[in-house]
mmCIF file of C-alpha atoms and ligand atoms in Angstrom:
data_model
loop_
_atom_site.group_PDB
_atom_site.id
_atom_site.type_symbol
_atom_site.label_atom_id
_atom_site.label_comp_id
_atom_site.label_asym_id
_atom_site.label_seq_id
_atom_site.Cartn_x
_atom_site.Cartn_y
_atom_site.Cartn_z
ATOM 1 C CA UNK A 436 -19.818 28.141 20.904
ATOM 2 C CA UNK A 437 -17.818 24.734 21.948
ATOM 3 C CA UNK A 438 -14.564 24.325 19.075
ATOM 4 C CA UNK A 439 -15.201 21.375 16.695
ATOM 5 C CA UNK A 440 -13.266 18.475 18.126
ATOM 6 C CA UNK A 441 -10.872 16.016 16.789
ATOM 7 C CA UNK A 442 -10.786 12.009 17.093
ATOM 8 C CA UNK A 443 -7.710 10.316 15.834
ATOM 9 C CA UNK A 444 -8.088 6.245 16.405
ATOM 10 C CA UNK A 445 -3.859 5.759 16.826
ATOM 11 C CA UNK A 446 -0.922 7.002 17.705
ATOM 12 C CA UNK A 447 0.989 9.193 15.431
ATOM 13 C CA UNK A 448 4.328 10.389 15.087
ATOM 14 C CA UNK A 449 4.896 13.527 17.823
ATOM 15 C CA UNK A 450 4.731 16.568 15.588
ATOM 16 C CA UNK A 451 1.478 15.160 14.050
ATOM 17 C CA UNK A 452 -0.219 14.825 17.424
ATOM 18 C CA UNK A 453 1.194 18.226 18.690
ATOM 19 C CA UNK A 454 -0.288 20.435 16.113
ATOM 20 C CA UNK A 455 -3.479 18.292 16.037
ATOM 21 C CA UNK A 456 -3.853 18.881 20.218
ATOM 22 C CA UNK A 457 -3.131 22.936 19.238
ATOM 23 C CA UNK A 458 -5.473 23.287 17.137
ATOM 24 C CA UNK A 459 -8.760 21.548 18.386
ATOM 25 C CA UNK A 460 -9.924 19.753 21.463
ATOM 26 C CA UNK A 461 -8.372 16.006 20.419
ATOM 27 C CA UNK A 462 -9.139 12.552 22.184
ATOM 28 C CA UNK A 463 -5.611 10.612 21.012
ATOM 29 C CA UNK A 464 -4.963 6.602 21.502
ATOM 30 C CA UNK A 465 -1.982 6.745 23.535
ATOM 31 C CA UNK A 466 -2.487 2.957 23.759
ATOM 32 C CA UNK A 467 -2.531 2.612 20.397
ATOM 33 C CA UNK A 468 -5.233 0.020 20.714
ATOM 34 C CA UNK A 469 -7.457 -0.849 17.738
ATOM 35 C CA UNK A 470 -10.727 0.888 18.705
ATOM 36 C CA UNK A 471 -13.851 -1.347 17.976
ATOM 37 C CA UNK A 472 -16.882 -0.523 16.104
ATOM 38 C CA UNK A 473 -18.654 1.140 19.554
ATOM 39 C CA UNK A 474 -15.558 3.417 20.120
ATOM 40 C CA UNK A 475 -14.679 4.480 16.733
ATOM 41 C CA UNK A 476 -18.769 5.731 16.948
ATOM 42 C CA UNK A 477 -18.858 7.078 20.399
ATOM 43 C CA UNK A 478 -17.382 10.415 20.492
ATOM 44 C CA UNK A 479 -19.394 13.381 19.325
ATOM 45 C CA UNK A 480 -16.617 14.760 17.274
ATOM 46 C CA UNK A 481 -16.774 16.927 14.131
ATOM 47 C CA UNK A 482 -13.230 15.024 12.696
ATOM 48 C CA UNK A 483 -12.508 12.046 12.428
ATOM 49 C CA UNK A 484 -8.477 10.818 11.620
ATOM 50 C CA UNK A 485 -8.148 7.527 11.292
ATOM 51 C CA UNK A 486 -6.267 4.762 9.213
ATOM 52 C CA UNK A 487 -6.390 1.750 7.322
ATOM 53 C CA UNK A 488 -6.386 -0.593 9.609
ATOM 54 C CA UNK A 489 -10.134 1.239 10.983
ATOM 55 C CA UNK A 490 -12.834 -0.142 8.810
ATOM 56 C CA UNK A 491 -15.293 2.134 8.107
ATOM 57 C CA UNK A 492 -17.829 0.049 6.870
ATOM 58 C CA UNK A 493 -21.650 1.478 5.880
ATOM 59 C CA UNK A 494 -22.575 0.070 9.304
ATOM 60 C CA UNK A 495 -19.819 2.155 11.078
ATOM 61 C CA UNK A 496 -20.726 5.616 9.329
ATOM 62 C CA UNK A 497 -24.396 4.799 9.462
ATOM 63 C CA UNK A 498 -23.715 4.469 13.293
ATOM 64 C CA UNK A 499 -21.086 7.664 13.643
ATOM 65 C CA UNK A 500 -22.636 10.574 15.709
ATOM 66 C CA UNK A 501 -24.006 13.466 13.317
ATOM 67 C CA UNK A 502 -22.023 15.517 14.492
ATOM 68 C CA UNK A 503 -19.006 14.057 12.348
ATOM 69 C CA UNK A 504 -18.667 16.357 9.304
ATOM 70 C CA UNK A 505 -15.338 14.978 7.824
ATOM 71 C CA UNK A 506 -13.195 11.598 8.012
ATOM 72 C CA UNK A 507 -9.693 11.903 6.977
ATOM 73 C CA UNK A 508 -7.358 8.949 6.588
ATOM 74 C CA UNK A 509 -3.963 8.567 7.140
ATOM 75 C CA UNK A 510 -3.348 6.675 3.764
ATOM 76 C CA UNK A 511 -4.017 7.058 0.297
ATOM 77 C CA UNK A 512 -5.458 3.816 -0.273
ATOM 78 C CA UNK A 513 -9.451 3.940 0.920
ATOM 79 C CA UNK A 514 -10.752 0.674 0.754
ATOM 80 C CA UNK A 515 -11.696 0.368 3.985
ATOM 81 C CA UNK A 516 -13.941 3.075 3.568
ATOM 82 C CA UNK A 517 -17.284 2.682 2.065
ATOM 83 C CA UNK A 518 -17.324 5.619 -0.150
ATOM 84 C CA UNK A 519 -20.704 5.480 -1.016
ATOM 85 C CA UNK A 520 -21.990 5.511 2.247
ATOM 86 C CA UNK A 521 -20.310 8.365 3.204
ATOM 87 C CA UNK A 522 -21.449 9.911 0.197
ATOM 88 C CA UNK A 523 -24.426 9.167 1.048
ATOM 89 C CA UNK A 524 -24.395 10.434 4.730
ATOM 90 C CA UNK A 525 -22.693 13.769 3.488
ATOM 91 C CA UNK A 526 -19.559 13.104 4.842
ATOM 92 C CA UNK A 527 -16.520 14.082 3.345
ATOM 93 C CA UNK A 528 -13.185 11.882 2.867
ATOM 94 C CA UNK A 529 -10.067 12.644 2.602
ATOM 95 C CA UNK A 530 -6.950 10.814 1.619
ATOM 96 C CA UNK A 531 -3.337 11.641 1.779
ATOM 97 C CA UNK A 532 -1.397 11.479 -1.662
ATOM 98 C CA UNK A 533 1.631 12.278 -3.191
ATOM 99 C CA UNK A 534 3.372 12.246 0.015
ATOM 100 C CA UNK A 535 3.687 8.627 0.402
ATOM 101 C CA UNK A 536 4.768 8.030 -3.313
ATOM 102 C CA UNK A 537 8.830 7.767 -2.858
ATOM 103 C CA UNK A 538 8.846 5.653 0.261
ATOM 104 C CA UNK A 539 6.512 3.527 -1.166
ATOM 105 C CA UNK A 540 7.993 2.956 -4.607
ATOM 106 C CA UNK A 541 11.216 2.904 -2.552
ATOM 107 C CA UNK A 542 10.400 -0.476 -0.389
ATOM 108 C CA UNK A 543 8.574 -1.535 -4.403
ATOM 109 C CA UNK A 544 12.614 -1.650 -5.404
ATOM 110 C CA UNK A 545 13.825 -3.062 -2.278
ATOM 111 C CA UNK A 546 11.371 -6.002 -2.784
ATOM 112 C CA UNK A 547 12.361 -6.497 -6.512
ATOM 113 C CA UNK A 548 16.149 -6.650 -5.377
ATOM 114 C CA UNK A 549 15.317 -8.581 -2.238
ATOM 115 C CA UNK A 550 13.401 -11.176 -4.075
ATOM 116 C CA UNK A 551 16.086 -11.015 -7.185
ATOM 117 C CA UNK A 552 18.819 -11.761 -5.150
ATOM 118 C CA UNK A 553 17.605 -14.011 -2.636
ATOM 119 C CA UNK A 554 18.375 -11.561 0.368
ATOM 120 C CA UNK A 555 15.844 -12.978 3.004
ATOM 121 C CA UNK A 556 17.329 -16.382 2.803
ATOM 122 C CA UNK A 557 20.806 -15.541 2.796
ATOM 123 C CA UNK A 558 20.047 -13.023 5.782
ATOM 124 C CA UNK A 559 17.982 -16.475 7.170
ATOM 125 C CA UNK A 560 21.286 -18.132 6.904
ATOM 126 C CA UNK A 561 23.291 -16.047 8.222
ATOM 127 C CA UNK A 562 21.301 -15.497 11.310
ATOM 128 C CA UNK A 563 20.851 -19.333 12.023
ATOM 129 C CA UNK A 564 24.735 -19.646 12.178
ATOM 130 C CA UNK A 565 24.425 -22.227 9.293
ATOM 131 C CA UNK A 566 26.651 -20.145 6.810
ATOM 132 C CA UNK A 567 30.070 -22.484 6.604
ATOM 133 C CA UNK A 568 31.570 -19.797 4.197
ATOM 134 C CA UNK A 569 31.561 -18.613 0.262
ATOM 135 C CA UNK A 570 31.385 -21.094 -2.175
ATOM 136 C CA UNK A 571 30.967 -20.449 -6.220
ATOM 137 C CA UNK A 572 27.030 -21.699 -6.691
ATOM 138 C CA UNK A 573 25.598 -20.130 -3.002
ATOM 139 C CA UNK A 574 22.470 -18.616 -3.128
ATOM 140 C CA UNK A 575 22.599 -17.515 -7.016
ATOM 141 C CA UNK A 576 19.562 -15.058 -7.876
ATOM 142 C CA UNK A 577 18.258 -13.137 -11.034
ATOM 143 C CA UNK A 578 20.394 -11.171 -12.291
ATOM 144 C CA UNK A 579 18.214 -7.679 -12.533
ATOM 145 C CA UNK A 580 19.952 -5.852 -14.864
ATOM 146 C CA UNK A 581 18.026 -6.452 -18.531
ATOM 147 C CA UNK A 582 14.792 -7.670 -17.041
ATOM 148 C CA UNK A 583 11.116 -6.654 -18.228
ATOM 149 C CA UNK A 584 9.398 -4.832 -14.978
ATOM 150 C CA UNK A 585 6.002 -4.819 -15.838
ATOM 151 C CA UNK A 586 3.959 -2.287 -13.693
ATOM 152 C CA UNK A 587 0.050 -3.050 -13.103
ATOM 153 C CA UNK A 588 -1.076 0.262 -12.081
ATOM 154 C CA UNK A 589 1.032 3.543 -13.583
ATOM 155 C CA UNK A 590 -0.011 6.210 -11.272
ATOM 156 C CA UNK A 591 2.450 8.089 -8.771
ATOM 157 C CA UNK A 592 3.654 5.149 -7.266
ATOM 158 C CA UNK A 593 4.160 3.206 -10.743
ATOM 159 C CA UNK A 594 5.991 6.364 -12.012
ATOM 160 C CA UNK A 595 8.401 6.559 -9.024
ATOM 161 C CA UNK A 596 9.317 2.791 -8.879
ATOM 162 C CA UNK A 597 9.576 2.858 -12.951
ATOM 163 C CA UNK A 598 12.315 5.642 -12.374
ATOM 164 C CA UNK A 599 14.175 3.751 -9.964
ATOM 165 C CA UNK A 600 13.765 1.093 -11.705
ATOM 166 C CA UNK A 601 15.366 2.250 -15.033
ATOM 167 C CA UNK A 602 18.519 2.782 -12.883
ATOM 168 C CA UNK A 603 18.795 -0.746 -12.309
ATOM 169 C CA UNK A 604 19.001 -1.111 -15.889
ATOM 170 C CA UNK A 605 15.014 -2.398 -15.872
ATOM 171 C CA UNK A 606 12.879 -2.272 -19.463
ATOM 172 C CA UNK A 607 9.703 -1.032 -18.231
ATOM 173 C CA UNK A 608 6.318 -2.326 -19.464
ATOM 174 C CA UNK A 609 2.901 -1.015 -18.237
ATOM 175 C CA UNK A 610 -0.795 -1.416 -18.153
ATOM 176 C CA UNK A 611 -3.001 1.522 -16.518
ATOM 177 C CA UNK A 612 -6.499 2.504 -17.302
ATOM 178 C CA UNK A 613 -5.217 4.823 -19.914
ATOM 179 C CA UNK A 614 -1.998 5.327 -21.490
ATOM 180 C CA UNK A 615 0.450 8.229 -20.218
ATOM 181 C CA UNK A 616 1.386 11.404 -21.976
ATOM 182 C CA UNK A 617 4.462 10.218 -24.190
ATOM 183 C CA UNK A 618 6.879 12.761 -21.926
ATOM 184 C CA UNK A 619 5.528 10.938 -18.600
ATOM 185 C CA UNK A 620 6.468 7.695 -19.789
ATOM 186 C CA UNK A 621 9.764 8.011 -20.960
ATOM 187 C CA UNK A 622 10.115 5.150 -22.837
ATOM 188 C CA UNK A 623 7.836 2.723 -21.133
ATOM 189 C CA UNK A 624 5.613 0.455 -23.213
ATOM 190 C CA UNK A 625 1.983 0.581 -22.441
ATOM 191 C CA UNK A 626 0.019 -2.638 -23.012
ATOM 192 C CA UNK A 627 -3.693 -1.915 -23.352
ATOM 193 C CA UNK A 628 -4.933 -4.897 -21.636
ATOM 194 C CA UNK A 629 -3.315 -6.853 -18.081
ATOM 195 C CA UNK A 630 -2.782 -10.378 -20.450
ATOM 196 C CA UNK A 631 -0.425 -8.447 -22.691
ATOM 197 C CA UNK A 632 1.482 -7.150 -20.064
ATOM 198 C CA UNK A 633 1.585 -10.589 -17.915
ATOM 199 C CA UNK A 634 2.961 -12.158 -21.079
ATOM 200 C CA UNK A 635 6.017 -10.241 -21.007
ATOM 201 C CA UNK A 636 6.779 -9.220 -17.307
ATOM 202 C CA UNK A 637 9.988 -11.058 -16.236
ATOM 203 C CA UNK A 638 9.067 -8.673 -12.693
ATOM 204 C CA UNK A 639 5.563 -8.145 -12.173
ATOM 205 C CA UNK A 640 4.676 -5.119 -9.717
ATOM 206 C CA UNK A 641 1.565 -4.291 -8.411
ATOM 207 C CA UNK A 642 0.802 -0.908 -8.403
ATOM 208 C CA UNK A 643 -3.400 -0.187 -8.187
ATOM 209 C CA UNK A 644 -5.698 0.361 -5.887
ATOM 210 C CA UNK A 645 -7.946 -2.490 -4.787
ATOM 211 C CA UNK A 646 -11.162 -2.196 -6.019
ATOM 212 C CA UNK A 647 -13.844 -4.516 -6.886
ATOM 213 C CA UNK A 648 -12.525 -4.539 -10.308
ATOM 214 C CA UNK A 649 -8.562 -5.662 -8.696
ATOM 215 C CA UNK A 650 -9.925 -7.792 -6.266
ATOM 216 C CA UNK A 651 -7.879 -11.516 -7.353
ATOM 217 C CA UNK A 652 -6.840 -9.800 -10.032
ATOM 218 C CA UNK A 653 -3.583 -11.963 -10.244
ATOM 219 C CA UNK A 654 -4.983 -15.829 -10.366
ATOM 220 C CA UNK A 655 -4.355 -18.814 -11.642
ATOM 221 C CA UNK A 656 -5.208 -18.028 -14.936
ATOM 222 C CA UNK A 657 -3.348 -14.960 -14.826
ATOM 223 C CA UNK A 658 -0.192 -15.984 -13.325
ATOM 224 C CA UNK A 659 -0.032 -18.476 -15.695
ATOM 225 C CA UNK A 660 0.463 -16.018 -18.298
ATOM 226 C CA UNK A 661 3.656 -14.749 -16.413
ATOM 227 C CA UNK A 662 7.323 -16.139 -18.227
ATOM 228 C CA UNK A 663 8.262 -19.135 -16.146
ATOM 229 C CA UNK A 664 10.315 -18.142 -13.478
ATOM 230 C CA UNK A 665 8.748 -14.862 -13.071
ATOM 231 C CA UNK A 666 8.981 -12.560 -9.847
ATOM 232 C CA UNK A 667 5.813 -10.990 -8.370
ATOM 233 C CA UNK A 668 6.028 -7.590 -6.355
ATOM 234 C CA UNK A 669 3.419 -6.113 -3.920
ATOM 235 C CA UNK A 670 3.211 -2.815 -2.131
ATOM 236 C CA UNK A 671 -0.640 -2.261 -2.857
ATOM 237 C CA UNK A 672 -3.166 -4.391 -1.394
ATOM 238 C CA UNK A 673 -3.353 -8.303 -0.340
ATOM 239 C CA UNK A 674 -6.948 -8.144 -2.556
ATOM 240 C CA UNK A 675 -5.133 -7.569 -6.076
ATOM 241 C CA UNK A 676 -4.055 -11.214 -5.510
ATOM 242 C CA UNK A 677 -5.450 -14.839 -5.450
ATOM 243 C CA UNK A 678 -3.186 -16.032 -2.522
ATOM 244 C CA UNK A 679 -3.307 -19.762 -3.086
ATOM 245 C CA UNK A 680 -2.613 -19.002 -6.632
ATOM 246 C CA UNK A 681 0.657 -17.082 -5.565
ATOM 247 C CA UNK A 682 1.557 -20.123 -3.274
ATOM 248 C CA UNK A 683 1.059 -22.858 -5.867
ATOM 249 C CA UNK A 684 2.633 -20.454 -8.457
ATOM 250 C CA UNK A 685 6.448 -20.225 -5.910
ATOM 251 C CA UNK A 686 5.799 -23.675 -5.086
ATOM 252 C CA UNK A 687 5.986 -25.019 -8.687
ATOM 253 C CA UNK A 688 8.807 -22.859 -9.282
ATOM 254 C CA UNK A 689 6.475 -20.783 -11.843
ATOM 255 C CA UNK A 690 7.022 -17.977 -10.003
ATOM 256 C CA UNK A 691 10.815 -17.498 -8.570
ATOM 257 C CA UNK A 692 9.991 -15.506 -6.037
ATOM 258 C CA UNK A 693 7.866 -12.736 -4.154
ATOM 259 C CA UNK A 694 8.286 -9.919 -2.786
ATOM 260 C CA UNK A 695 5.004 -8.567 -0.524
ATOM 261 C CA UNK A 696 4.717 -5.943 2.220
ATOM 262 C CA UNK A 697 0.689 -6.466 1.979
ATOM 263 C CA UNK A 698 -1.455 -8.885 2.575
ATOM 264 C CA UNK A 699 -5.275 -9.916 2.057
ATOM 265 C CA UNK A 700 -6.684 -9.676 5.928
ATOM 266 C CA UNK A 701 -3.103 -8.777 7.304
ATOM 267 C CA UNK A 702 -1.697 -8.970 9.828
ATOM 268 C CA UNK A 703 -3.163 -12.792 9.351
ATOM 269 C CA UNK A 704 -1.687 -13.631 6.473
ATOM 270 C CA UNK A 705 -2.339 -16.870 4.945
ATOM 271 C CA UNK A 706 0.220 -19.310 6.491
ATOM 272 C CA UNK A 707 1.687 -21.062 3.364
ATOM 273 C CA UNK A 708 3.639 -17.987 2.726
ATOM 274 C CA UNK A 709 5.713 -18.222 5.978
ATOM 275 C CA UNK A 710 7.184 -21.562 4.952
ATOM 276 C CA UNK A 711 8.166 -20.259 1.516
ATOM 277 C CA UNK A 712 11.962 -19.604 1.282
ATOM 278 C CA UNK A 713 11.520 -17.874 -1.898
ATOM 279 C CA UNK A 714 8.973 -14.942 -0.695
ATOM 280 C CA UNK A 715 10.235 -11.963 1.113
ATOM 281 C CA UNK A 716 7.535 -10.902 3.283
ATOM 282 C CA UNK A 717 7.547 -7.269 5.028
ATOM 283 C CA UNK A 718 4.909 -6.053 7.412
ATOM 284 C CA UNK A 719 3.201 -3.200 5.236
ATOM 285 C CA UNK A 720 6.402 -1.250 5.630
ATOM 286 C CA UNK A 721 5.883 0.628 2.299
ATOM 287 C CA UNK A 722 4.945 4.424 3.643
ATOM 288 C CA UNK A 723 7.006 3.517 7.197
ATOM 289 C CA UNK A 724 9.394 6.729 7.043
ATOM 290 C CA UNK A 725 9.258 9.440 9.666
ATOM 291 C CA UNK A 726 8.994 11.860 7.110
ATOM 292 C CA UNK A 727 6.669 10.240 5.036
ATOM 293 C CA UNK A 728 4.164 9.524 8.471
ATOM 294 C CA UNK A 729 4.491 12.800 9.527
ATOM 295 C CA UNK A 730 4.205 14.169 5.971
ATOM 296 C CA UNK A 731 0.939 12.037 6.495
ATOM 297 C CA UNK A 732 -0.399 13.023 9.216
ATOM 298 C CA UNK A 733 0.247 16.869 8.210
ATOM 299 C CA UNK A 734 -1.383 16.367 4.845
ATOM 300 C CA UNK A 735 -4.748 14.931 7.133
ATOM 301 C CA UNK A 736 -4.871 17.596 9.207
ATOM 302 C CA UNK A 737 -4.733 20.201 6.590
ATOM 303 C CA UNK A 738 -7.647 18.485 5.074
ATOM 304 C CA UNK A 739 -9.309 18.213 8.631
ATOM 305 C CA UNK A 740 -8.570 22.028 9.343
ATOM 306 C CA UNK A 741 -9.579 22.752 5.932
ATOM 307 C CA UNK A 742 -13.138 21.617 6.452
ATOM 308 C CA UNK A 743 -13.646 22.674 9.853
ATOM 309 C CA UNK A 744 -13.090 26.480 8.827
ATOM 310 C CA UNK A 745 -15.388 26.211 5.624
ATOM 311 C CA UNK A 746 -12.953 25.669 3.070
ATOM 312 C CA UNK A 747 -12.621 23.215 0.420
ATOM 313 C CA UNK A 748 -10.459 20.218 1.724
ATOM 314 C CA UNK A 749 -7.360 19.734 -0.846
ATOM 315 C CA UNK A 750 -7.748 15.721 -0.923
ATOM 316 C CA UNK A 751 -11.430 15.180 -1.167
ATOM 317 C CA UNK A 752 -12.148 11.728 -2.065
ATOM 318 C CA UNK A 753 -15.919 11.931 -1.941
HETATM 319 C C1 8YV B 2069 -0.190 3.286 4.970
HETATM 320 C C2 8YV B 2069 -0.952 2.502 2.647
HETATM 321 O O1 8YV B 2069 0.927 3.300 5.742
HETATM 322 O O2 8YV B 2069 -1.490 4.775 2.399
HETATM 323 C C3 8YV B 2069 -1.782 3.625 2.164
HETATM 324 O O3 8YV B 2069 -2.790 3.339 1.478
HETATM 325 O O4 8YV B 2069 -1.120 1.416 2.246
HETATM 326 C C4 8YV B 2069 0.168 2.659 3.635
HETATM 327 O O5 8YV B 2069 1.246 3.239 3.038
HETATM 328 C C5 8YV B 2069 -1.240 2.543 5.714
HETATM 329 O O6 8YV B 2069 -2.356 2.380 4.965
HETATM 330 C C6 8YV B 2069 -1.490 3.218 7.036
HETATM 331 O O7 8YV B 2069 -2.720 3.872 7.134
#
């Protein structure tokens, strides 16, 4: 009997690729080219690892080989995956959680103090050889120490930035689905509904999943809810947010600033955010640790491994 074998559509870090290559008969993407629809269907694999940037669309499960019993992906997010066409197909997902949480919430703070303090323009600055020295008034932020960080979304991710955040002297506000066991929040204020939270978020961070439900979740309407002068933070998806909203919003000065390491349709973000002095913008940096990608890819293969031998995969999404 032939071993099950293993498709993984990029390059991972060493260690990952290693044990995956010892374990089952792997095709890798040295090139770490973005297969298209026709390769990501072509190999008559059992496993499937692949990542965020791969959309697995109904089309693209609907057209994977039967062979494939199990797609793991290299993130915890899965919106790229049509969950109910893989339900429907019988094929099981797998995400990769928990892992991910303190790099993640980690580049969540760096954006708040980033954006606070005004670091991409003074690094700008600096760079272009236009700093002619110190002066009293230069580049004066928001001072972060006493500020409301409201937190849409108070899963793992939430949690961990909320306890960084209370060590930069943050009040944290929250809205989640449901409210946390008292000893979990540790002092946070829930707000049952988004408007309430909005109302009093001097920092707003994005924290959820995207979903049909998130999708433009912060408009117009929404942002104008924010105190003037507000500053919005994203490390979840480009979909929780109405983008020309968001520009108008840091245009007008409504919003301060922005901090974003993800983008609706990245890596093609909409332009007007490029011009924009007062957004940092990071390339979806937030789980970019060696650690945390090999942590990853470990946590996808377990769940890959676990399914080829029969057992119950520990991160099954559907
Ligand atoms: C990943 C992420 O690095 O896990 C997620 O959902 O957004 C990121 O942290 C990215 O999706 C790579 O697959």
């Amino acid at each position: 009997m032939t071993p099950p074998r293993l498709l993984i559509t990029r390059t991972l870090p060493d260690a990952v690729e290693q044990r995956a290559v010892a374990t089952w008969p792997t095709r890798l993407n040295p090139d770490d080219r973005p297969l298209t629809v026709a390769e990501l269907t072509a190999h008559p694999v059992e496993a499937i690892l692949g990542c965020a940037v791969d959309r697995f669309d109904a089309n693209v499960i609907q057209r994977l080989p039967p062979s494939v019993r199990v797609l793991a992906t290299f993130s915890v997010g899965v919106d790229h995956i049509d969950l109910g066409a893989a339900k429907a197909r019988g094929l099981i997902v797998t995400n990769t959680p928990d892992v991910l949480t303190d790099a993640t919430a980690d580049i969540a703070m760096l954006l708040i103090l980033a954006a606070c303090r005004r670091a991409g323009e003074g690094e700008r600055l600096v760079r272009a050889n236009q700093w002619t020295g110190w002066t009293p008034t230069q580049l004066m932020g928001i001072h972060v120490a006493g500020r409301r960080l409201g937190i849409y979304g108070m899963g793992r991710i939430g949690q961990a930035l909320a306890h960084r955040a209370r060590a930069f002297g943050l009040a944290i506000h929250y809205h989640n689905r449901s409210r946390l066991p008292l000893d979990q929040e540790q002092g946070a204020i829930y707000h049952p509904t988004v408007e309430s939270l909005l109302a009093v978020s001097d920092i707003l961070s994005l924290n959820a999943p995207a979903t049909p439900a998130t999708d433009r979740l912060l408009n117009a309407e929404r942002i104008a809810l924010l105190p003037r002068g507000a500053v919005l933070i994203n490390t979840a998806r480009g979909a929780l947010v109405d983008d020309e909203a968001v520009i108008a919003a840091l245009t007008s000065g409504h919003l301060a600033a922005a901090g974003l390491d993800v983008f609706r349709g990245e890596p093609a973000l909409h332009p007007g955010y490029c011009t924009l002095e007062n957004a940092v913008l990071l390339p979806h940096l937030g789980s970019a640790t060696v650690d945390t990608r090999t942590a990853m890819g470990m946590k996808a293969l377990d769940n890959i491994d676990a399914v080829l031998l029969g057992r119950d995969p520990p991160d099954r999404v559907v």
